[in-house]
């Protein structure tokens, strides 16, 4: 079946540091890949997505590239801010349906 | 601001109470979802509605009863819940169930506490 594996957190960074959160997946066929962000006390917000190999999703300074050869979709940001502190979920959706498979989530804490 | 609205934001209830969670979206989406999220865990799918008909029930106990009265509204009726049912309940919607590549849009959730 489908599965998503994320690096365990928490990830603690200083403001303006470079961020990488690793995400790898297992799926048959060609799934769509998503990053969702959950700020404290809120629901999930779609951060970015990629729907085919080599696509790069980007939003709010975050980006992730769909790498089929390594089955990865790592999230990166060049300079994090305190306001980026949140939990980040990597997820996939198989094109055969609309069910999301989530990774375990990675908590990011950014210190001033 | 989220386009999926959930009420109430917080709910405390006893194990013998009956309450309902509500979810509303006006994006014209025809697929709607209920998820349960425990602390420090990803959301777990409970129910899926497509065109106001129940499409998926992920073996959820009968003390949770979903209802989709129209294409914009989704309810979750609660009765005789257990303390382990305390969690954040998230509603989501998407354009249609089987359109590839369409993301789900989530509400901010109802934080439920069972006494």
PDB file of C-alpha atoms in Angstrom:
ATOM      1  CA  UNK A   1       0.000   0.000   0.000  1.00  0.00           C
ATOM      2  CA  UNK A   2       0.865   3.676  -0.006  1.00  0.00           C
ATOM      3  CA  UNK A   3       3.001   5.166   2.746  1.00  0.00           C
ATOM      4  CA  UNK A   4       4.827   8.386   3.557  1.00  0.00           C
ATOM      5  CA  UNK A   5       7.843   8.704   5.848  1.00  0.00           C
ATOM      6  CA  UNK A   6       9.011  12.013   7.274  1.00  0.00           C
ATOM      7  CA  UNK A   7      12.011  12.857   9.374  1.00  0.00           C
ATOM      8  CA  UNK A   8      11.170  12.876  13.064  1.00  0.00           C
ATOM      9  CA  UNK A   9      11.175  16.189  14.819  1.00  0.00           C
ATOM     10  CA  UNK A  10      11.292  18.488  16.443  1.00  0.00           C
ATOM     11  CA  UNK A  11      13.538  20.463  14.170  1.00  0.00           C
ATOM     12  CA  UNK A  12      14.888  23.514  15.981  1.00  0.00           C
ATOM     13  CA  UNK A  13      16.485  26.311  13.959  1.00  0.00           C
ATOM     14  CA  UNK A  14      17.537  29.874  14.456  1.00  0.00           C
ATOM     15  CA  UNK A  15      15.858  32.597  12.440  1.00  0.00           C
ATOM     16  CA  UNK A  16      17.244  32.925   8.877  1.00  0.00           C
ATOM     17  CA  UNK A  17      18.639  29.387   8.896  1.00  0.00           C
ATOM     18  CA  UNK A  18      18.155  27.005   5.969  1.00  0.00           C
ATOM     19  CA  UNK A  19      15.410  24.423   6.369  1.00  0.00           C
ATOM     20  CA  UNK A  20      15.140  20.914   4.974  1.00  0.00           C
ATOM     21  CA  UNK A  21      12.435  18.474   6.038  1.00  0.00           C
ATOM     22  CA  UNK A  22      12.859  15.081   4.406  1.00  0.00           C
ATOM     23  CA  UNK A  23       9.920  13.154   2.969  1.00  0.00           C
ATOM     24  CA  UNK A  24       9.990   9.845   1.107  1.00  0.00           C
ATOM     25  CA  UNK A  25       7.074   7.840  -0.151  1.00  0.00           C
ATOM     26  CA  UNK A  26       6.045   4.394  -1.307  1.00  0.00           C
ATOM     27  CA  UNK A  27       3.299   4.131  -3.887  1.00  0.00           C
ATOM     28  CA  UNK A  28       2.414   2.402  -7.100  1.00  0.00           C
ATOM     29  CA  UNK A  29       1.926   4.469 -10.203  1.00  0.00           C
ATOM     30  CA  UNK A  30       2.244   8.227 -10.151  1.00  0.00           C
ATOM     31  CA  UNK A  31       0.808   9.859  -7.034  1.00  0.00           C
ATOM     32  CA  UNK A  32       0.373  13.559  -6.443  1.00  0.00           C
ATOM     33  CA  UNK A  33       2.429  14.928  -3.552  1.00  0.00           C
ATOM     34  CA  UNK A  34       1.529  17.645  -1.060  1.00  0.00           C
ATOM     35  CA  UNK A  35       2.923  19.535   1.878  1.00  0.00           C
ATOM     36  CA  UNK A  36       0.436  20.755   4.463  1.00  0.00           C
ATOM     37  CA  UNK A  37       1.249  23.057   7.402  1.00  0.00           C
ATOM     38  CA  UNK A  38      -0.588  23.144  10.727  1.00  0.00           C
ATOM     39  CA  UNK A  39      -0.062  26.207  12.920  1.00  0.00           C
ATOM     40  CA  UNK A  40      -0.858  25.885  16.641  1.00  0.00           C
ATOM     41  CA  UNK A  41      -4.595  25.668  17.276  1.00  0.00           C
ATOM     42  CA  UNK A  42      -5.492  25.549  13.597  1.00  0.00           C
ATOM     43  CA  UNK A  43      -6.379  23.073  10.882  1.00  0.00           C
ATOM     44  CA  UNK A  44      -4.201  22.017   7.986  1.00  0.00           C
ATOM     45  CA  UNK A  45      -3.359  24.457   5.222  1.00  0.00           C
ATOM     46  CA  UNK A  46      -2.120  23.390   1.831  1.00  0.00           C
ATOM     47  CA  UNK A  47       1.419  24.744   1.473  1.00  0.00           C
ATOM     48  CA  UNK A  48       2.383  23.400  -1.949  1.00  0.00           C
ATOM     49  CA  UNK A  49       1.872  20.499  -4.296  1.00  0.00           C
ATOM     50  CA  UNK A  50       3.436  18.678  -7.250  1.00  0.00           C
ATOM     51  CA  UNK A  51       1.560  16.367  -9.553  1.00  0.00           C
ATOM     52  CA  UNK A  52       4.220  14.721 -11.714  1.00  0.00           C
ATOM     53  CA  UNK A  53       7.889  13.823 -11.717  1.00  0.00           C
ATOM     54  CA  UNK A  54      10.322  16.774 -11.693  1.00  0.00           C
ATOM     55  CA  UNK A  55       7.553  19.253 -10.857  1.00  0.00           C
ATOM     56  CA  UNK A  56       8.575  21.869  -8.298  1.00  0.00           C
ATOM     57  CA  UNK A  57       5.896  23.183  -5.959  1.00  0.00           C
ATOM     58  CA  UNK A  58       6.547  26.515  -4.283  1.00  0.00           C
ATOM     59  CA  UNK A  59       4.748  28.923  -1.962  1.00  0.00           C
ATOM     60  CA  UNK A  60       5.727  31.532   0.667  1.00  0.00           C
ATOM     61  CA  UNK A  61       9.443  30.828   0.122  1.00  0.00           C
ATOM     62  CA  UNK A  62       9.022  27.082   0.576  1.00  0.00           C
ATOM     63  CA  UNK A  63       9.695  24.678  -2.253  1.00  0.00           C
ATOM     64  CA  UNK A  64       9.777  20.938  -2.898  1.00  0.00           C
ATOM     65  CA  UNK A  65      10.663  18.924  -5.996  1.00  0.00           C
ATOM     66  CA  UNK A  66       8.955  15.649  -6.961  1.00  0.00           C
ATOM     67  CA  UNK A  67      11.830  13.201  -7.394  1.00  0.00           C
ATOM     68  CA  UNK A  68      10.543   9.914  -8.754  1.00  0.00           C
ATOM     69  CA  UNK A  69      13.994   8.293  -8.965  1.00  0.00           C
ATOM     70  CA  UNK A  70      14.465   8.713  -5.202  1.00  0.00           C
ATOM     71  CA  UNK A  71      10.724   8.692  -4.326  1.00  0.00           C
ATOM     72  CA  UNK A  72      11.230  11.896  -2.369  1.00  0.00           C
ATOM     73  CA  UNK A  73       9.561  15.278  -1.899  1.00  0.00           C
ATOM     74  CA  UNK A  74      11.816  17.157   0.525  1.00  0.00           C
ATOM     75  CA  UNK A  75      10.626  20.544   1.795  1.00  0.00           C
ATOM     76  CA  UNK A  76      13.145  23.416   1.744  1.00  0.00           C
ATOM     77  CA  UNK A  77      13.232  27.088   2.659  1.00  0.00           C
ATOM     78  CA  UNK A  78      16.259  29.313   2.365  1.00  0.00           C
ATOM     79  CA  UNK A  79      15.625  31.518   5.400  1.00  0.00           C
ATOM     80  CA  UNK A  80      13.103  30.547   8.065  1.00  0.00           C
ATOM     81  CA  UNK A  81      11.212  32.976  10.276  1.00  0.00           C
ATOM     82  CA  UNK A  82       9.761  32.587  13.762  1.00  0.00           C
ATOM     83  CA  UNK A  83       6.322  32.635  12.146  1.00  0.00           C
ATOM     84  CA  UNK A  84       7.178  29.411  10.280  1.00  0.00           C
ATOM     85  CA  UNK A  85       7.034  27.483  13.556  1.00  0.00           C
ATOM     86  CA  UNK A  86       4.400  24.819  12.948  1.00  0.00           C
ATOM     87  CA  UNK A  87       3.913  21.133  12.177  1.00  0.00           C
ATOM     88  CA  UNK A  88       4.523  20.138   8.559  1.00  0.00           C
ATOM     89  CA  UNK A  89       2.844  17.093   6.994  1.00  0.00           C
ATOM     90  CA  UNK A  90       3.925  15.450   3.775  1.00  0.00           C
ATOM     91  CA  UNK A  91       1.096  13.606   2.002  1.00  0.00           C
ATOM     92  CA  UNK A  92       0.388  11.718  -1.172  1.00  0.00           C
ATOM     93  CA  UNK A  93      -2.751  11.108  -3.149  1.00  0.00           C
ATOM     94  CA  UNK A  94      -2.920   8.302  -5.601  1.00  0.00           C
ATOM     95  CA  UNK A  95      -4.459   9.280  -8.873  1.00  0.00           C
ATOM     96  CA  UNK A  96      -6.948   6.436  -8.575  1.00  0.00           C
ATOM     97  CA  UNK A  97      -8.797   8.250  -5.834  1.00  0.00           C
ATOM     98  CA  UNK A  98      -8.780  11.267  -3.626  1.00  0.00           C
ATOM     99  CA  UNK A  99      -7.675   9.770  -0.322  1.00  0.00           C
ATOM    100  CA  UNK A 100      -4.680  11.384   1.325  1.00  0.00           C
ATOM    101  CA  UNK A 101      -1.936   9.319   2.947  1.00  0.00           C
ATOM    102  CA  UNK A 102      -0.090  11.434   5.526  1.00  0.00           C
ATOM    103  CA  UNK A 103       3.367  11.200   6.944  1.00  0.00           C
ATOM    104  CA  UNK A 104       3.764  11.426  10.710  1.00  0.00           C
ATOM    105  CA  UNK A 105       4.395  15.166  10.721  1.00  0.00           C
ATOM    106  CA  UNK A 106       7.508  17.167  11.615  1.00  0.00           C
ATOM    107  CA  UNK A 107       7.401  19.933  14.194  1.00  0.00           C
ATOM    108  CA  UNK A 108       9.529  22.956  13.322  1.00  0.00           C
ATOM    109  CA  UNK A 109      10.542  25.432  16.013  1.00  0.00           C
ATOM    110  CA  UNK A 110      12.300  28.625  14.939  1.00  0.00           C
ATOM    111  CA  UNK A 111      14.014  30.687  17.602  1.00  0.00           C
ATOM    112  CA  UNK A 112      14.653  34.436  17.294  1.00  0.00           C
TER     113      UNK A 112
ATOM    114  CA  UNK B   1      -8.741  32.593   6.433  1.00  0.00           C
ATOM    115  CA  UNK B   2     -10.049  29.106   5.829  1.00  0.00           C
ATOM    116  CA  UNK B   3     -12.835  28.503   3.299  1.00  0.00           C
ATOM    117  CA  UNK B   4     -14.131  25.555   5.296  1.00  0.00           C
ATOM    118  CA  UNK B   5     -15.891  26.701   8.459  1.00  0.00           C
ATOM    119  CA  UNK B   6     -16.337  24.453  11.466  1.00  0.00           C
ATOM    120  CA  UNK B   7     -18.416  25.075  14.568  1.00  0.00           C
ATOM    121  CA  UNK B   8     -18.025  25.028  17.458  1.00  0.00           C
ATOM    122  CA  UNK B   9     -14.276  25.602  17.851  1.00  0.00           C
ATOM    123  CA  UNK B  10     -14.275  23.935  21.251  1.00  0.00           C
ATOM    124  CA  UNK B  11     -16.701  21.455  22.811  1.00  0.00           C
ATOM    125  CA  UNK B  12     -16.700  19.836  26.229  1.00  0.00           C
ATOM    126  CA  UNK B  13     -19.260  17.113  26.816  1.00  0.00           C
ATOM    127  CA  UNK B  14     -20.034  14.306  29.166  1.00  0.00           C
ATOM    128  CA  UNK B  15     -20.213  10.694  28.107  1.00  0.00           C
ATOM    129  CA  UNK B  16     -24.020  10.685  28.172  1.00  0.00           C
ATOM    130  CA  UNK B  17     -24.502  13.867  26.150  1.00  0.00           C
ATOM    131  CA  UNK B  18     -25.575  14.214  22.535  1.00  0.00           C
ATOM    132  CA  UNK B  19     -23.952  16.952  20.489  1.00  0.00           C
ATOM    133  CA  UNK B  20     -23.225  17.746  16.857  1.00  0.00           C
ATOM    134  CA  UNK B  21     -20.259  19.164  15.003  1.00  0.00           C
ATOM    135  CA  UNK B  22     -20.944  21.272  11.934  1.00  0.00           C
ATOM    136  CA  UNK B  23     -18.953  21.985   8.800  1.00  0.00           C
ATOM    137  CA  UNK B  24     -19.790  24.321   5.927  1.00  0.00           C
ATOM    138  CA  UNK B  25     -18.107  25.150   2.627  1.00  0.00           C
ATOM    139  CA  UNK B  26     -19.222  27.386  -0.230  1.00  0.00           C
ATOM    140  CA  UNK B  27     -16.611  26.453  -2.814  1.00  0.00           C
ATOM    141  CA  UNK B  28     -18.991  24.198  -4.736  1.00  0.00           C
ATOM    142  CA  UNK B  29     -17.049  21.127  -3.673  1.00  0.00           C
ATOM    143  CA  UNK B  30     -18.912  17.818  -3.930  1.00  0.00           C
ATOM    144  CA  UNK B  31     -16.654  15.693  -1.726  1.00  0.00           C
ATOM    145  CA  UNK B  32     -16.475  16.245   2.036  1.00  0.00           C
ATOM    146  CA  UNK B  33     -14.494  14.463   4.717  1.00  0.00           C
ATOM    147  CA  UNK B  34     -14.305  14.001   8.487  1.00  0.00           C
ATOM    148  CA  UNK B  35     -10.935  13.364  10.115  1.00  0.00           C
ATOM    149  CA  UNK B  36      -9.899  12.737  13.719  1.00  0.00           C
ATOM    150  CA  UNK B  37      -6.521  14.051  14.882  1.00  0.00           C
ATOM    151  CA  UNK B  38      -4.909  13.108  18.166  1.00  0.00           C
ATOM    152  CA  UNK B  39      -2.078  15.205  19.594  1.00  0.00           C
ATOM    153  CA  UNK B  40       1.208  14.954  17.714  1.00  0.00           C
ATOM    154  CA  UNK B  41      -0.323  12.620  15.123  1.00  0.00           C
ATOM    155  CA  UNK B  42      -1.475  13.070  11.527  1.00  0.00           C
ATOM    156  CA  UNK B  43      -5.200  13.215  10.766  1.00  0.00           C
ATOM    157  CA  UNK B  44      -7.015   9.873  10.476  1.00  0.00           C
ATOM    158  CA  UNK B  45      -9.825   9.572   7.938  1.00  0.00           C
ATOM    159  CA  UNK B  46     -13.251   8.748   9.392  1.00  0.00           C
ATOM    160  CA  UNK B  47     -15.882   9.365   6.697  1.00  0.00           C
ATOM    161  CA  UNK B  48     -16.095  10.512   3.094  1.00  0.00           C
ATOM    162  CA  UNK B  49     -19.171  11.916   1.371  1.00  0.00           C
ATOM    163  CA  UNK B  50     -19.500  12.298  -2.372  1.00  0.00           C
ATOM    164  CA  UNK B  51     -22.505  14.136  -3.801  1.00  0.00           C
ATOM    165  CA  UNK B  52     -24.171  13.953  -0.380  1.00  0.00           C
ATOM    166  CA  UNK B  53     -23.896  10.171  -0.178  1.00  0.00           C
ATOM    167  CA  UNK B  54     -21.659   8.296   2.217  1.00  0.00           C
ATOM    168  CA  UNK B  55     -18.819   6.845   0.184  1.00  0.00           C
ATOM    169  CA  UNK B  56     -16.353   5.658   2.808  1.00  0.00           C
ATOM    170  CA  UNK B  57     -16.724   4.714   6.473  1.00  0.00           C
ATOM    171  CA  UNK B  58     -13.354   3.770   7.919  1.00  0.00           C
ATOM    172  CA  UNK B  59     -14.831   1.336  10.471  1.00  0.00           C
ATOM    173  CA  UNK B  60     -15.812   4.182  12.777  1.00  0.00           C
ATOM    174  CA  UNK B  61     -17.815   3.256  15.920  1.00  0.00           C
ATOM    175  CA  UNK B  62     -21.536   3.895  15.674  1.00  0.00           C
ATOM    176  CA  UNK B  63     -21.381   6.529  18.430  1.00  0.00           C
ATOM    177  CA  UNK B  64     -20.210   8.786  15.581  1.00  0.00           C
ATOM    178  CA  UNK B  65     -22.968   9.410  13.040  1.00  0.00           C
ATOM    179  CA  UNK B  66     -22.273  11.571   9.967  1.00  0.00           C
ATOM    180  CA  UNK B  67     -24.879  13.428   7.973  1.00  0.00           C
ATOM    181  CA  UNK B  68     -24.706  15.457   4.780  1.00  0.00           C
ATOM    182  CA  UNK B  69     -27.990  17.393   4.466  1.00  0.00           C
ATOM    183  CA  UNK B  70     -26.885  19.277   1.343  1.00  0.00           C
ATOM    184  CA  UNK B  71     -23.822  19.890  -0.784  1.00  0.00           C
ATOM    185  CA  UNK B  72     -22.510  22.669   1.469  1.00  0.00           C
ATOM    186  CA  UNK B  73     -23.041  21.151   4.897  1.00  0.00           C
ATOM    187  CA  UNK B  74     -21.596  18.202   6.765  1.00  0.00           C
ATOM    188  CA  UNK B  75     -22.521  17.238  10.309  1.00  0.00           C
ATOM    189  CA  UNK B  76     -21.087  14.764  12.766  1.00  0.00           C
ATOM    190  CA  UNK B  77     -23.526  13.660  15.458  1.00  0.00           C
ATOM    191  CA  UNK B  78     -21.974  12.466  18.693  1.00  0.00           C
ATOM    192  CA  UNK B  79     -23.578  10.214  21.311  1.00  0.00           C
ATOM    193  CA  UNK B  80     -22.216   8.267  24.272  1.00  0.00           C
ATOM    194  CA  UNK B  81     -18.617   9.131  23.522  1.00  0.00           C
ATOM    195  CA  UNK B  82     -15.665   7.781  25.463  1.00  0.00           C
ATOM    196  CA  UNK B  83     -12.721   9.723  26.947  1.00  0.00           C
ATOM    197  CA  UNK B  84     -10.453   8.340  24.215  1.00  0.00           C
ATOM    198  CA  UNK B  85     -12.614  10.173  21.661  1.00  0.00           C
ATOM    199  CA  UNK B  86     -11.156  13.466  22.870  1.00  0.00           C
ATOM    200  CA  UNK B  87      -9.330  14.895  19.859  1.00  0.00           C
ATOM    201  CA  UNK B  88      -9.357  17.577  17.177  1.00  0.00           C
ATOM    202  CA  UNK B  89     -12.029  16.813  14.568  1.00  0.00           C
ATOM    203  CA  UNK B  90     -11.250  18.213  11.149  1.00  0.00           C
ATOM    204  CA  UNK B  91     -13.560  18.674   8.211  1.00  0.00           C
ATOM    205  CA  UNK B  92     -12.216  18.905   4.671  1.00  0.00           C
ATOM    206  CA  UNK B  93     -13.602  19.287   1.173  1.00  0.00           C
ATOM    207  CA  UNK B  94     -12.387  18.790  -2.370  1.00  0.00           C
ATOM    208  CA  UNK B  95     -13.796  19.458  -5.812  1.00  0.00           C
ATOM    209  CA  UNK B  96     -14.896  15.898  -6.504  1.00  0.00           C
ATOM    210  CA  UNK B  97     -13.896  12.530  -5.173  1.00  0.00           C
ATOM    211  CA  UNK B  98     -12.162  11.166  -8.245  1.00  0.00           C
ATOM    212  CA  UNK B  99     -10.597  14.199  -9.904  1.00  0.00           C
ATOM    213  CA  UNK B 100      -6.843  13.627  -9.891  1.00  0.00           C
ATOM    214  CA  UNK B 101      -4.486  16.115  -8.334  1.00  0.00           C
ATOM    215  CA  UNK B 102      -7.091  18.172  -6.511  1.00  0.00           C
ATOM    216  CA  UNK B 103      -6.097  19.040  -2.932  1.00  0.00           C
ATOM    217  CA  UNK B 104      -8.336  18.810   0.080  1.00  0.00           C
ATOM    218  CA  UNK B 105      -9.126  22.050   1.894  1.00  0.00           C
ATOM    219  CA  UNK B 106      -9.346  21.806   5.677  1.00  0.00           C
ATOM    220  CA  UNK B 107     -11.242  23.724   8.316  1.00  0.00           C
ATOM    221  CA  UNK B 108      -9.681  24.794  11.620  1.00  0.00           C
ATOM    222  CA  UNK B 109     -11.340  21.928  13.455  1.00  0.00           C
ATOM    223  CA  UNK B 110     -13.393  21.391  16.589  1.00  0.00           C
ATOM    224  CA  UNK B 111     -11.404  20.521  19.683  1.00  0.00           C
ATOM    225  CA  UNK B 112     -13.518  17.987  21.558  1.00  0.00           C
ATOM    226  CA  UNK B 113     -13.008  17.026  25.196  1.00  0.00           C
ATOM    227  CA  UNK B 114     -14.965  14.171  26.778  1.00  0.00           C
ATOM    228  CA  UNK B 115     -15.303  14.285  30.543  1.00  0.00           C
TER     229      UNK B 115
END
